[in-house]
mmCIF file of C-alpha atoms in Angstrom:
data_model
loop_
_atom_site.group_PDB
_atom_site.id
_atom_site.type_symbol
_atom_site.label_atom_id
_atom_site.label_comp_id
_atom_site.label_asym_id
_atom_site.label_seq_id
_atom_site.Cartn_x
_atom_site.Cartn_y
_atom_site.Cartn_z
ATOM 1 C CA MET N 1 133.990 296.203 1.511
ATOM 2 C CA LYS N 2 135.256 296.071 5.065
ATOM 3 C CA ALA N 3 132.018 294.264 5.677
ATOM 4 C CA THR N 4 133.725 291.180 4.303
ATOM 5 C CA VAL N 5 136.890 289.810 5.915
ATOM 6 C CA PHE N 6 136.642 291.417 9.344
ATOM 7 C CA CYS N 7 133.329 293.133 9.900
ATOM 8 C CA LEU N 8 131.443 290.008 8.953
ATOM 9 C CA VAL N 9 133.748 287.696 10.786
ATOM 10 C CA PHE N 10 131.705 287.186 13.942
ATOM 11 C CA THR N 11 128.220 288.386 12.975
ATOM 12 C CA LEU N 12 126.702 285.193 14.339
ATOM 13 C CA LEU N 13 122.990 284.796 14.864
ATOM 14 C CA VAL N 14 121.733 281.705 16.628
ATOM 15 C CA SER N 15 120.072 278.881 14.723
ATOM 16 C CA GLY N 16 116.316 278.888 14.000
ATOM 17 C CA GLU N 17 115.622 280.110 10.466
ATOM 18 C CA VAL N 18 112.169 281.649 10.189
ATOM 19 C CA SER N 19 111.029 281.707 6.576
ATOM 20 C CA GLY N 20 108.663 284.107 4.876
ATOM 21 C CA ARG N 21 107.250 287.388 6.066
ATOM 22 C CA THR N 22 105.790 287.264 9.566
ATOM 23 C CA PRO N 23 102.905 289.675 10.240
ATOM 24 C CA SER N 24 103.970 292.603 12.393
ATOM 25 C CA SER N 25 101.552 291.732 15.208
ATOM 26 C CA GLU N 26 102.984 288.217 15.471
ATOM 27 C CA ARG N 27 106.575 289.461 15.648
ATOM 28 C CA ASP N 28 105.986 290.889 19.120
ATOM 29 C CA ASN N 29 105.714 287.374 20.564
ATOM 30 C CA LEU N 30 108.800 285.909 18.903
ATOM 31 C CA THR N 31 111.834 284.761 20.869
ATOM 32 C CA ALA N 32 115.337 286.084 20.259
ATOM 33 C CA ASP N 33 116.112 282.952 18.227
ATOM 34 C CA GLU N 34 113.075 283.592 16.017
ATOM 35 C CA MET N 35 113.557 287.339 15.636
ATOM 36 C CA ALA N 36 117.243 287.209 14.734
ATOM 37 C CA PRO N 37 116.962 285.673 11.239
ATOM 38 C CA LEU N 38 114.063 287.983 10.351
ATOM 39 C CA ALA N 39 116.044 291.055 11.364
ATOM 40 C CA LEU N 40 119.122 289.843 9.544
ATOM 41 C CA LYS N 41 117.149 289.236 6.361
ATOM 42 C CA ASP N 42 115.534 292.673 6.602
ATOM 43 C CA SER N 43 118.964 294.280 7.001
ATOM 44 C CA MET N 44 119.646 293.107 3.434
ATOM 45 C CA TYR N 45 116.873 295.522 2.430
ATOM 46 C CA TYR N 46 118.181 298.303 4.728
ATOM 47 C CA HIS N 47 115.116 297.951 6.954
ATOM 48 C CA PHE N 48 116.577 298.642 10.408
ATOM 49 C CA ASP N 49 114.388 300.895 12.547
ATOM 50 C CA GLU N 50 111.597 298.387 13.190
ATOM 51 C CA TRP N 51 114.080 295.837 14.548
ATOM 52 C CA PHE N 52 116.027 298.261 16.693
ATOM 53 C CA ASP N 53 112.719 299.235 18.305
ATOM 54 C CA ARG N 54 111.613 295.626 18.796
ATOM 55 C CA PHE N 55 114.957 294.529 20.235
ATOM 56 C CA GLN N 56 115.055 297.518 22.568
ATOM 57 C CA GLU N 57 111.540 296.780 23.813
ATOM 58 C CA LYS N 58 112.471 293.150 24.521
ATOM 59 C CA ILE N 59 115.696 294.197 26.249
ATOM 60 C CA GLU N 60 113.900 296.643 28.542
ATOM 61 C CA GLY N 61 111.299 294.025 29.434
ATOM 62 C CA LEU N 62 113.923 291.383 30.270
ATOM 63 C CA GLU N 63 116.047 293.838 32.242
ATOM 64 C CA ALA N 64 112.996 294.638 34.372
ATOM 65 C CA ALA N 65 111.998 290.976 34.792
ATOM 66 C CA ALA N 66 113.128 288.546 37.471
ATOM 67 C CA PRO N 67 116.818 287.685 36.885
ATOM 68 C CA SER N 68 116.260 283.959 36.328
ATOM 69 C CA LEU N 69 118.837 282.001 34.355
ATOM 70 C CA GLU N 70 116.391 281.576 31.477
ATOM 71 C CA ASN N 71 115.779 285.324 31.351
ATOM 72 C CA ARG N 72 119.506 286.046 31.414
ATOM 73 C CA VAL N 73 120.118 283.690 28.501
ATOM 74 C CA GLU N 74 117.346 285.357 26.509
ATOM 75 C CA LEU N 75 118.635 288.820 27.435
ATOM 76 C CA MET N 76 122.131 287.835 26.283
ATOM 77 C CA LYS N 77 120.676 286.844 22.919
ATOM 78 C CA PHE N 78 118.759 290.096 22.519
ATOM 79 C CA TYR N 79 121.860 292.085 23.436
ATOM 80 C CA PHE N 80 123.655 290.243 20.672
ATOM 81 C CA ASN N 81 120.804 290.703 18.203
ATOM 82 C CA TYR N 82 121.024 294.434 18.820
ATOM 83 C CA THR N 83 124.803 294.310 18.401
ATOM 84 C CA GLY N 84 124.501 292.348 15.158
ATOM 85 C CA LEU N 85 122.029 294.851 13.730
ATOM 86 C CA LEU N 86 124.390 297.692 14.654
ATOM 87 C CA GLY N 87 127.137 295.785 12.878
ATOM 88 C CA GLU N 88 125.057 295.545 9.714
ATOM 89 C CA LEU N 89 124.294 299.254 9.963
ATOM 90 C CA THR N 90 128.031 300.015 10.055
ATOM 91 C CA HIS N 91 128.435 297.953 6.872
ATOM 92 C CA THR N 92 125.636 299.890 5.224
ATOM 93 C CA LEU N 93 127.280 303.188 6.184
ATOM 94 C CA ALA N 94 130.630 301.828 4.898
ATOM 95 C CA PHE N 95 132.566 302.281 8.135
ATOM 96 C CA THR N 96 136.337 301.990 7.882
ATOM 97 C CA SER N 97 139.176 302.772 10.274
ATOM 98 C CA LYS N 98 139.021 306.340 8.912
ATOM 99 C CA TYR N 99 135.256 306.800 8.883
ATOM 100 C CA ARG N 100 132.792 306.045 11.621
ATOM 101 C CA ILE N 101 130.006 307.720 13.567
ATOM 102 C CA GLU N 102 131.119 307.792 17.190
ATOM 103 C CA LYS N 103 127.622 307.359 18.656
ATOM 104 C CA ILE N 104 127.105 304.137 16.682
ATOM 105 C CA SER N 105 130.618 302.916 17.483
ATOM 106 C CA ARG N 106 130.124 303.493 21.216
ATOM 107 C CA GLU N 107 126.759 301.754 21.190
ATOM 108 C CA PHE N 108 128.187 298.857 19.182
ATOM 109 C CA LEU N 109 131.020 298.355 21.673
ATOM 110 C CA SER N 110 128.705 298.824 24.662
ATOM 111 C CA TYR N 111 126.299 296.094 23.562
ATOM 112 C CA SER N 112 129.196 293.799 22.659
ATOM 113 C CA ASN N 113 130.495 294.140 26.212
ATOM 114 C CA ARG N 114 127.014 293.532 27.634
ATOM 115 C CA VAL N 115 126.894 290.232 25.733
ATOM 116 C CA LYS N 116 130.330 289.322 27.022
ATOM 117 C CA ASP N 117 129.533 290.162 30.649
ATOM 118 C CA LEU N 118 126.242 288.280 30.654
ATOM 119 C CA ALA N 119 127.731 285.255 28.893
ATOM 120 C CA ASN N 120 130.480 285.042 31.513
ATOM 121 C CA GLU N 121 127.856 285.351 34.244
ATOM 122 C CA ILE N 122 125.911 282.420 32.751
ATOM 123 C CA LEU N 123 129.065 280.310 32.423
ATOM 124 C CA ASN N 124 129.821 280.911 36.103
ATOM 125 C CA ASP N 125 126.332 279.841 37.181
ATOM 126 C CA ASP N 126 126.430 276.311 38.644
ATOM 127 C CA THR N 127 122.774 275.718 37.745
ATOM 128 C CA LYS N 128 123.294 276.125 33.994
ATOM 129 C CA THR N 129 122.485 273.253 31.656
ATOM 130 C CA GLU N 130 124.872 272.003 28.988
ATOM 131 C CA ALA N 131 122.710 273.637 26.318
ATOM 132 C CA GLN N 132 122.868 276.996 28.115
ATOM 133 C CA GLU N 133 126.638 276.630 28.520
ATOM 134 C CA ALA N 134 127.015 276.000 24.788
ATOM 135 C CA GLU N 135 124.948 279.084 23.924
ATOM 136 C CA ALA N 136 126.903 281.221 26.381
ATOM 137 C CA ASP N 137 130.169 280.071 24.779
ATOM 138 C CA LEU N 138 128.791 280.834 21.314
ATOM 139 C CA PHE N 139 127.744 284.366 22.205
ATOM 140 C CA LEU N 140 130.853 285.021 24.264
ATOM 141 C CA GLY N 141 132.944 284.022 21.249
ATOM 142 C CA ALA N 142 130.862 286.316 19.054
ATOM 143 C CA ALA N 143 131.232 289.232 21.476
ATOM 144 C CA GLU N 144 134.999 288.736 21.768
ATOM 145 C CA GLY N 145 135.143 288.705 17.988
ATOM 146 C CA TYR N 146 133.225 291.978 17.760
ATOM 147 C CA ILE N 147 135.548 293.641 20.245
ATOM 148 C CA GLY N 148 138.510 292.289 18.287
ATOM 149 C CA ILE N 149 137.080 293.862 15.130
ATOM 150 C CA PHE N 150 136.792 297.187 16.933
ATOM 151 C CA GLU N 151 140.376 297.011 18.215
ATOM 152 C CA TYR N 152 141.666 296.077 14.772
ATOM 153 C CA GLY N 153 139.894 299.075 13.287
ATOM 154 C CA GLN N 154 141.558 301.275 15.903
ATOM 155 C CA GLY N 155 144.958 299.899 14.944
ATOM 156 C CA ASN N 156 145.370 297.954 18.207
ATOM 157 C CA LEU N 157 146.623 294.758 16.573
ATOM 158 C CA PHE N 158 147.885 293.021 19.716
ATOM 159 C CA GLN N 159 144.609 293.547 21.614
ATOM 160 C CA ALA N 160 142.671 292.431 18.547
ATOM 161 C CA LEU N 161 144.737 289.225 18.470
ATOM 162 C CA ILE N 162 143.950 288.535 22.128
ATOM 163 C CA ASN N 163 140.227 289.004 21.529
ATOM 164 C CA GLY N 164 140.411 286.866 18.420
ATOM 165 C CA PHE N 165 142.158 284.066 20.265
ATOM 166 C CA GLN N 166 139.527 284.127 23.013
ATOM 167 C CA ALA N 167 136.740 284.180 20.424
ATOM 168 C CA ASP N 168 138.221 281.158 18.685
ATOM 169 C CA ASN N 169 138.430 279.175 21.926
ATOM 170 C CA HIS N 170 134.844 279.893 22.954
ATOM 171 C CA LEU N 171 133.428 279.071 19.521
ATOM 172 C CA GLU N 172 135.246 275.752 19.544
ATOM 173 C CA GLU N 173 133.934 275.011 23.046
ATOM 174 C CA ALA N 174 130.392 275.824 21.938
ATOM 175 C CA LEU N 175 130.607 273.382 19.039
ATOM 176 C CA VAL N 176 132.063 270.631 21.228
ATOM 177 C CA LEU N 177 129.082 270.998 23.562
ATOM 178 C CA ASN N 178 126.525 271.371 20.762
ATOM 179 C CA PRO N 179 127.580 270.749 17.121
ATOM 180 C CA ASP N 180 124.107 271.859 16.030
ATOM 181 C CA LEU N 181 125.021 275.498 16.740
ATOM 182 C CA VAL N 182 126.170 275.667 13.126
ATOM 183 C CA ASP N 183 126.642 279.435 13.098
ATOM 184 C CA GLY N 184 129.710 278.688 15.195
ATOM 185 C CA TYR N 185 131.263 277.128 12.085
ATOM 186 C CA PHE N 186 130.643 280.401 10.271
ATOM 187 C CA GLY N 187 132.598 282.282 12.947
ATOM 188 C CA LEU N 188 135.434 279.764 13.019
ATOM 189 C CA GLY N 189 135.566 279.800 9.231
ATOM 190 C CA MET N 190 135.987 283.576 9.210
ATOM 191 C CA TYR N 191 138.761 283.297 11.762
ATOM 192 C CA ARG N 192 140.629 280.460 10.039
ATOM 193 C CA TYR N 193 140.384 282.038 6.603
ATOM 194 C CA GLY N 194 140.973 285.642 7.662
ATOM 195 C CA ASN N 195 144.120 284.899 9.644
ATOM 196 C CA SER N 196 145.561 282.751 6.866
ATOM 197 C CA ARG N 197 144.640 285.201 4.083
ATOM 198 C CA LEU N 198 146.199 288.185 5.816
ATOM 199 C CA GLY N 199 149.153 286.149 7.125
ATOM 200 C CA GLY N 200 151.949 287.937 8.943
ATOM 201 C CA PHE N 201 152.406 288.186 12.682
ATOM 202 C CA GLY N 202 148.759 287.506 13.505
ATOM 203 C CA ASN N 203 148.657 284.199 11.656
ATOM 204 C CA PHE N 204 152.022 283.169 13.092
ATOM 205 C CA ILE N 205 150.860 283.764 16.662
ATOM 206 C CA MET N 206 147.341 282.374 16.322
ATOM 207 C CA GLN N 207 147.724 279.542 13.817
ATOM 208 C CA GLY N 208 151.449 278.811 13.804
ATOM 209 C CA GLY N 209 151.725 280.342 10.352
ATOM 210 C CA GLU N 210 149.628 277.537 8.825
ATOM 211 C CA ASP N 211 147.641 278.123 5.660
ATOM 212 C CA LEU N 212 144.099 277.309 6.802
ATOM 213 C CA ARG N 213 142.265 279.135 4.042
ATOM 214 C CA GLN N 214 140.615 275.989 2.726
ATOM 215 C CA VAL N 215 139.713 274.894 6.258
ATOM 216 C CA GLY N 216 138.001 278.238 6.792
ATOM 217 C CA LEU N 217 136.129 278.083 3.492
ATOM 218 C CA ASN N 218 134.973 274.557 4.298
ATOM 219 C CA HIS N 219 133.649 275.685 7.690
ATOM 220 C CA ILE N 220 131.576 278.436 6.073
ATOM 221 C CA GLU N 221 130.269 276.067 3.417
ATOM 222 C CA HIS N 222 129.282 273.663 6.196
ATOM 223 C CA ALA N 223 127.327 276.431 7.945
ATOM 224 C CA ILE N 224 125.518 277.231 4.689
ATOM 225 C CA LEU N 225 124.712 273.593 3.930
ATOM 226 C CA LYS N 226 123.329 273.190 7.465
ATOM 227 C CA ASN N 227 121.065 276.220 6.937
ATOM 228 C CA ALA N 228 122.742 278.546 9.422
ATOM 229 C CA SER N 229 120.509 281.369 10.582
ATOM 230 C CA ALA N 230 123.217 283.802 9.467
ATOM 231 C CA MET N 231 122.716 282.433 5.945
ATOM 232 C CA PRO N 232 122.799 285.707 3.945
ATOM 233 C CA LEU N 233 125.932 286.862 5.779
ATOM 234 C CA ALA N 234 127.605 283.499 5.322
ATOM 235 C CA MET N 235 126.824 283.524 1.611
ATOM 236 C CA LYS N 236 127.979 287.128 1.139
ATOM 237 C CA THR N 237 131.175 286.480 3.034
ATOM 238 C CA LEU N 238 131.988 283.288 1.169
ATOM 239 C CA ALA N 239 131.354 285.014 -2.186
ATOM 240 C CA TRP N 240 133.764 287.790 -1.218
ATOM 241 C CA PHE N 241 136.394 285.288 -0.086
ATOM 242 C CA TYR N 242 136.218 283.534 -3.448
ATOM 243 C CA ILE N 243 136.622 286.907 -5.172
ATOM 244 C CA SER N 244 139.533 287.636 -2.851
ATOM 245 C CA GLU N 245 141.224 284.370 -3.829
ATOM 246 C CA GLN N 246 141.142 285.402 -7.494
ATOM 247 C CA ILE N 247 143.444 288.341 -6.739
ATOM 248 C CA ASN N 248 145.670 286.349 -4.362
ATOM 249 C CA PRO N 249 149.200 286.057 -5.844
ATOM 250 C CA ARG N 250 149.666 282.738 -4.014
ATOM 251 C CA ASN N 251 147.183 281.118 -6.399
ATOM 252 C CA LYS N 252 148.796 282.326 -9.614
ATOM 253 C CA ASP N 253 150.260 278.987 -10.743
ATOM 254 C CA LEU N 254 147.645 276.608 -9.343
ATOM 255 C CA PRO N 255 146.203 274.051 -11.784
ATOM 256 C CA ALA N 256 142.589 274.585 -12.864
ATOM 257 C CA GLU N 257 141.346 271.620 -10.804
ATOM 258 C CA HIS N 258 142.758 273.006 -7.527
ATOM 259 C CA PRO N 259 139.946 274.346 -5.253
ATOM 260 C CA LEU N 260 141.724 277.717 -4.911
ATOM 261 C CA SER N 261 142.525 278.108 -8.602
ATOM 262 C CA ASN N 262 141.151 281.066 -10.517
ATOM 263 C CA THR N 263 138.832 278.727 -12.428
ATOM 264 C CA LYS N 264 137.284 277.166 -9.318
ATOM 265 C CA THR N 265 137.053 280.336 -7.221
ATOM 266 C CA ARG N 266 135.452 282.246 -10.101
ATOM 267 C CA GLN N 267 132.849 279.504 -10.535
ATOM 268 C CA ASN N 268 132.112 279.472 -6.807
ATOM 269 C CA ALA N 269 131.887 283.262 -6.560
ATOM 270 C CA TRP N 270 129.372 283.483 -9.394
ATOM 271 C CA ALA N 271 127.354 280.549 -8.053
ATOM 272 C CA LEU N 272 126.986 282.316 -4.693
ATOM 273 C CA LEU N 273 126.174 285.712 -6.213
ATOM 274 C CA ILE N 274 123.477 284.144 -8.392
ATOM 275 C CA GLU N 275 122.074 282.222 -5.423
ATOM 276 C CA LEU N 276 121.965 285.403 -3.328
ATOM 277 C CA GLU N 277 120.035 287.159 -6.093
ATOM 278 C CA ASN N 278 117.579 284.267 -6.400
ATOM 279 C CA ARG N 279 117.010 283.897 -2.652
ATOM 280 C CA TYR N 280 116.700 287.507 -1.579
ATOM 281 C CA PHE N 281 116.284 289.863 -4.531
ATOM 282 C CA LYS N 282 114.104 288.121 -7.095
ATOM 283 C CA GLY N 283 110.563 289.340 -7.544
ATOM 284 C CA PRO N 284 108.899 292.408 -6.033
ATOM 285 C CA ALA N 285 110.879 294.382 -3.445
ATOM 286 C CA PRO N 286 109.774 293.540 0.127
ATOM 287 C CA TYR N 287 109.714 297.230 1.058
ATOM 288 C CA PRO N 288 108.892 300.255 -1.135
ATOM 289 C CA HIS N 289 112.092 302.001 -0.015
ATOM 290 C CA PHE N 290 114.363 299.203 -1.303
ATOM 291 C CA ILE N 291 115.968 299.652 -4.737
ATOM 292 C CA GLY N 292 118.891 297.228 -4.447
ATOM 293 C CA ASN N 293 121.716 295.947 -2.262
ATOM 294 C CA LYS N 294 124.928 297.882 -2.790
ATOM 295 C CA GLU N 295 127.177 295.214 -1.250
ATOM 296 C CA ILE N 296 126.009 292.621 -3.778
ATOM 297 C CA ALA N 297 126.330 295.146 -6.605
ATOM 298 C CA MET N 298 129.890 295.958 -5.501
ATOM 299 C CA MET N 299 130.901 292.297 -5.461
ATOM 300 C CA LYS N 300 129.402 291.802 -8.918
ATOM 301 C CA ALA N 301 131.263 294.875 -10.169
ATOM 302 C CA LEU N 302 134.566 293.492 -8.892
ATOM 303 C CA GLN N 303 133.905 290.052 -10.346
ATOM 304 C CA TYR N 304 133.073 291.577 -13.719
ATOM 305 C CA VAL N 305 136.348 293.548 -13.568
ATOM 306 C CA LEU N 306 138.221 290.295 -12.918
ATOM 307 C CA ASP N 307 136.320 288.775 -15.862
ATOM 308 C CA LYS N 308 137.364 291.791 -17.967
ATOM 309 C CA ASN N 309 133.687 292.426 -18.689
ATOM 310 C CA TYR N 310 133.949 296.176 -18.205
ATOM 311 C CA THR N 311 130.528 297.012 -19.647
ATOM 312 C CA GLN N 312 128.752 294.997 -16.960
ATOM 313 C CA ALA N 313 131.225 296.137 -14.298
ATOM 314 C CA GLU N 314 130.391 299.768 -15.104
ATOM 315 C CA THR N 315 126.673 298.976 -14.804
ATOM 316 C CA GLU N 316 127.171 297.463 -11.348
ATOM 317 C CA PHE N 317 129.376 300.321 -10.142
ATOM 318 C CA LYS N 318 126.623 302.717 -11.241
ATOM 319 C CA LYS N 319 124.122 300.648 -9.238
ATOM 320 C CA VAL N 320 126.291 301.023 -6.129
ATOM 321 C CA LEU N 321 126.332 304.779 -6.653
ATOM 322 C CA GLU N 322 122.567 304.939 -7.265
ATOM 323 C CA ILE N 323 121.774 302.865 -4.168
ATOM 324 C CA SER N 324 124.186 304.910 -2.039
ATOM 325 C CA GLU N 325 122.596 308.180 -3.143
ATOM 326 C CA HIS N 326 119.131 306.740 -2.445
ATOM 327 C CA LEU N 327 120.216 305.695 1.066
ATOM 328 C CA LYS N 328 121.608 309.167 1.707
ATOM 329 C CA LYS N 329 118.218 310.644 0.832
ATOM 330 C CA ARG N 330 116.678 308.272 3.374
ATOM 331 C CA GLY N 331 118.983 309.711 6.030
ATOM 332 C CA PHE N 332 121.822 307.168 6.043
ATOM 333 C CA ALA N 333 125.177 308.871 6.671
ATOM 334 C CA ILE N 334 127.122 306.961 4.013
ATOM 335 C CA ASN N 335 130.907 307.295 4.029
ATOM 336 C CA PRO N 336 131.693 310.056 1.461
ATOM 337 C CA GLN N 337 134.782 308.119 0.396
ATOM 338 C CA LEU N 338 132.525 305.367 -0.939
ATOM 339 C CA THR N 339 131.095 307.765 -3.516
ATOM 340 C CA SER N 340 134.479 308.956 -4.752
ATOM 341 C CA SER N 341 135.811 305.394 -4.906
ATOM 342 C CA VAL N 342 132.819 304.145 -6.886
ATOM 343 C CA GLU N 343 133.047 307.117 -9.249
ATOM 344 C CA ALA N 344 136.668 306.140 -9.839
ATOM 345 C CA GLY N 345 135.501 302.604 -10.593
ATOM 346 C CA ILE N 346 133.019 303.916 -13.151
ATOM 347 C CA LYS N 347 135.748 306.031 -14.760
ATOM 348 C CA PHE N 348 138.082 303.018 -14.837
ATOM 349 C CA CYS N 349 135.509 300.890 -16.677
ATOM 350 C CA SER N 350 134.801 303.681 -19.145
ATOM 351 C CA LEU N 351 138.518 303.960 -19.923
ATOM 352 C CA MET N 352 138.926 300.199 -20.298
ATOM 353 C CA LEU N 353 136.300 300.332 -23.055
ATOM 354 C CA TRP N 354 138.356 302.920 -24.963
ATOM 355 C CA GLU N 355 139.318 301.450 -28.332
ATOM 356 C CA LYS N 356 141.148 304.167 -30.218
ATOM 357 C CA LYS N 357 144.161 306.215 -29.273
ATOM 358 C CA ASP N 358 143.766 309.973 -28.975
ATOM 359 C CA THR N 359 145.342 312.664 -26.833
ATOM 360 C CA LYS N 360 142.324 313.056 -24.542
ATOM 361 C CA GLY N 361 141.920 309.324 -23.916
ATOM 362 C CA CYS N 362 145.590 308.713 -23.170
ATOM 363 C CA ALA N 363 145.668 311.716 -20.831
ATOM 364 C CA GLU N 364 142.673 310.366 -18.905
ATOM 365 C CA ILE N 365 144.223 306.898 -18.657
ATOM 366 C CA GLN N 366 147.427 308.393 -17.259
ATOM 367 C CA GLU N 367 145.363 310.516 -14.876
ATOM 368 C CA GLN N 368 143.701 307.344 -13.560
ATOM 369 C CA ILE N 369 147.086 305.656 -13.139
ATOM 370 C CA ASP N 370 148.352 308.692 -11.226
ATOM 371 C CA PHE N 371 145.219 308.580 -9.065
ATOM 372 C CA LEU N 372 145.972 304.981 -8.066
ATOM 373 C CA ASN N 373 149.674 305.616 -7.534
ATOM 374 C CA SER N 374 148.898 308.540 -5.236
ATOM 375 C CA GLY N 375 146.810 306.369 -2.913
ATOM 376 C CA GLY N 376 143.434 306.486 -4.655
ATOM 377 C CA SER N 377 141.235 303.408 -4.727
ATOM 378 C CA MET N 378 138.181 301.963 -6.472
ATOM 379 C CA VAL N 379 137.403 299.914 -3.343
ATOM 380 C CA GLU N 380 137.871 301.079 0.255
ATOM 381 C CA TYR N 381 139.618 298.398 2.303
ATOM 382 C CA ASP N 382 141.434 298.568 5.635
ATOM 383 C CA SER N 383 143.837 295.669 5.095
ATOM 384 C CA LYS N 384 146.970 296.958 3.380
ATOM 385 C CA LYS N 385 147.576 293.532 1.842
ATOM 386 C CA ILE N 386 144.152 293.195 0.211
ATOM 387 C CA ARG N 387 144.129 296.871 -0.778
ATOM 388 C CA SER N 388 147.499 296.397 -2.487
ATOM 389 C CA GLU N 389 146.236 293.353 -4.398
ATOM 390 C CA LEU N 390 143.110 295.202 -5.520
ATOM 391 C CA HIS N 391 145.274 298.156 -6.530
ATOM 392 C CA ALA N 392 147.370 295.821 -8.694
ATOM 393 C CA VAL N 393 144.293 294.544 -10.561
ATOM 394 C CA PHE N 394 143.228 298.038 -11.629
ATOM 395 C CA SER N 395 146.734 299.401 -12.127
ATOM 396 C CA GLU N 396 147.925 296.508 -14.304
ATOM 397 C CA ALA N 397 144.782 296.725 -16.453
ATOM 398 C CA LEU N 398 145.420 300.420 -17.090
ATOM 399 C CA GLU N 399 149.090 299.817 -17.864
ATOM 400 C CA LYS N 400 148.119 297.160 -20.413
ATOM 401 C CA LEU N 401 145.589 299.549 -21.943
ATOM 402 C CA THR N 402 148.326 302.179 -22.233
ATOM 403 C CA ALA N 403 150.487 299.698 -24.104
ATOM 404 C CA LYS N 404 147.605 298.475 -26.286
ATOM 405 C CA LEU N 405 146.762 302.016 -27.412
ATOM 406 C CA HIS N 406 150.458 302.959 -27.735
ATOM 407 C CA CYS N 407 149.809 305.961 -25.521
ATOM 408 C CA LEU N 408 153.508 306.425 -24.773
ATOM 409 C CA GLU N 409 154.301 306.853 -28.465
ATOM 410 C CA PRO N 410 153.827 310.144 -30.357
ATOM 411 C CA LEU N 411 150.327 310.640 -31.697
ATOM 412 C CA GLY N 412 150.162 309.557 -35.350
ATOM 413 C CA SER N 413 152.621 306.654 -35.048
ATOM 414 C CA ARG N 414 151.824 302.953 -35.587
ATOM 415 C CA ASP N 415 148.148 302.059 -35.095
ATOM 416 C CA ALA N 416 147.193 305.665 -34.413
ATOM 417 C CA ARG N 417 147.856 306.630 -38.034
#
């Protein structure tokens, strides 16, 4: 789930939604703006190789071409497209601060820096137009955000804050110059929400400690309503944020009509998850190798847990496991911790459906509680704050089940008679 608050935060792809399936022969002549949404949509189906090849071919051609300003702008965009696809691959492989493949990490950081260097070069060119300046600011902000994500994952909080601050400034500048670059609102929304949600030193330094969660959510909603080219990422991220707000202790006593109340955030989360299913996963699979999206299944599993619908939650956790095993067979080096975490989620749901006290059931419930208390998790997450809140959801449910079944009383007493 790291692909939510931070890894998705600056996966910006420039505007220019291209709908439908474009024949392969026609894709060769598409611009970076036209290719980006197609590649992003295909990443939802774990279809990566074709786009890595196409982006690399375009990059090599532009690097060999005359270094005109127009070519440099286009090259900057293709560098970023390649970076964005690498970012989606890391989400698929379930990268965390403890699990990554160094070759992919190095390439990800290398292309992020290429975007940054070329964007700065364009900004320093006196012949640039206002439109080119706006695009350079957008991609520079995105690149700074990517580098900040990398530094955060390495535990370099201060450097991550510096990169985040620079990213924020450049995204704002891009939108001042060209408000139609609506993916910039997606990036700013991630930044505003993420800093406020995690709080602490980072939010104090960057946002004066203000609670800008709603501001961030509104920015992302604006990007979606304006048909941002990063639409699937924006929708996935917003769905996760609404799930995240349901476990946020700050919202505990909010009235039902408040936009961050459990009632409202649950409604919004389900609306987005249903819309994602309808837009991208209804009907025949676009590729024979696609059997489902594990990120969507994971979010549905968590939402069902929050709804206390453990039968459906178990079904979705099993889907995550099935999809992960299928991806492994296709050669994807999925984080092994994902499998063990999802298996724990399946076990949790099975226990929550237990209705009658017996020695075996109570022992397994206590075993699951011990697993959580010893650092185990049903969802891998780098942020200690969010991980702690998720831990509380599962732990409290198991504690209540223990009390309901009277597991701490001798077998044969009370309802166990």
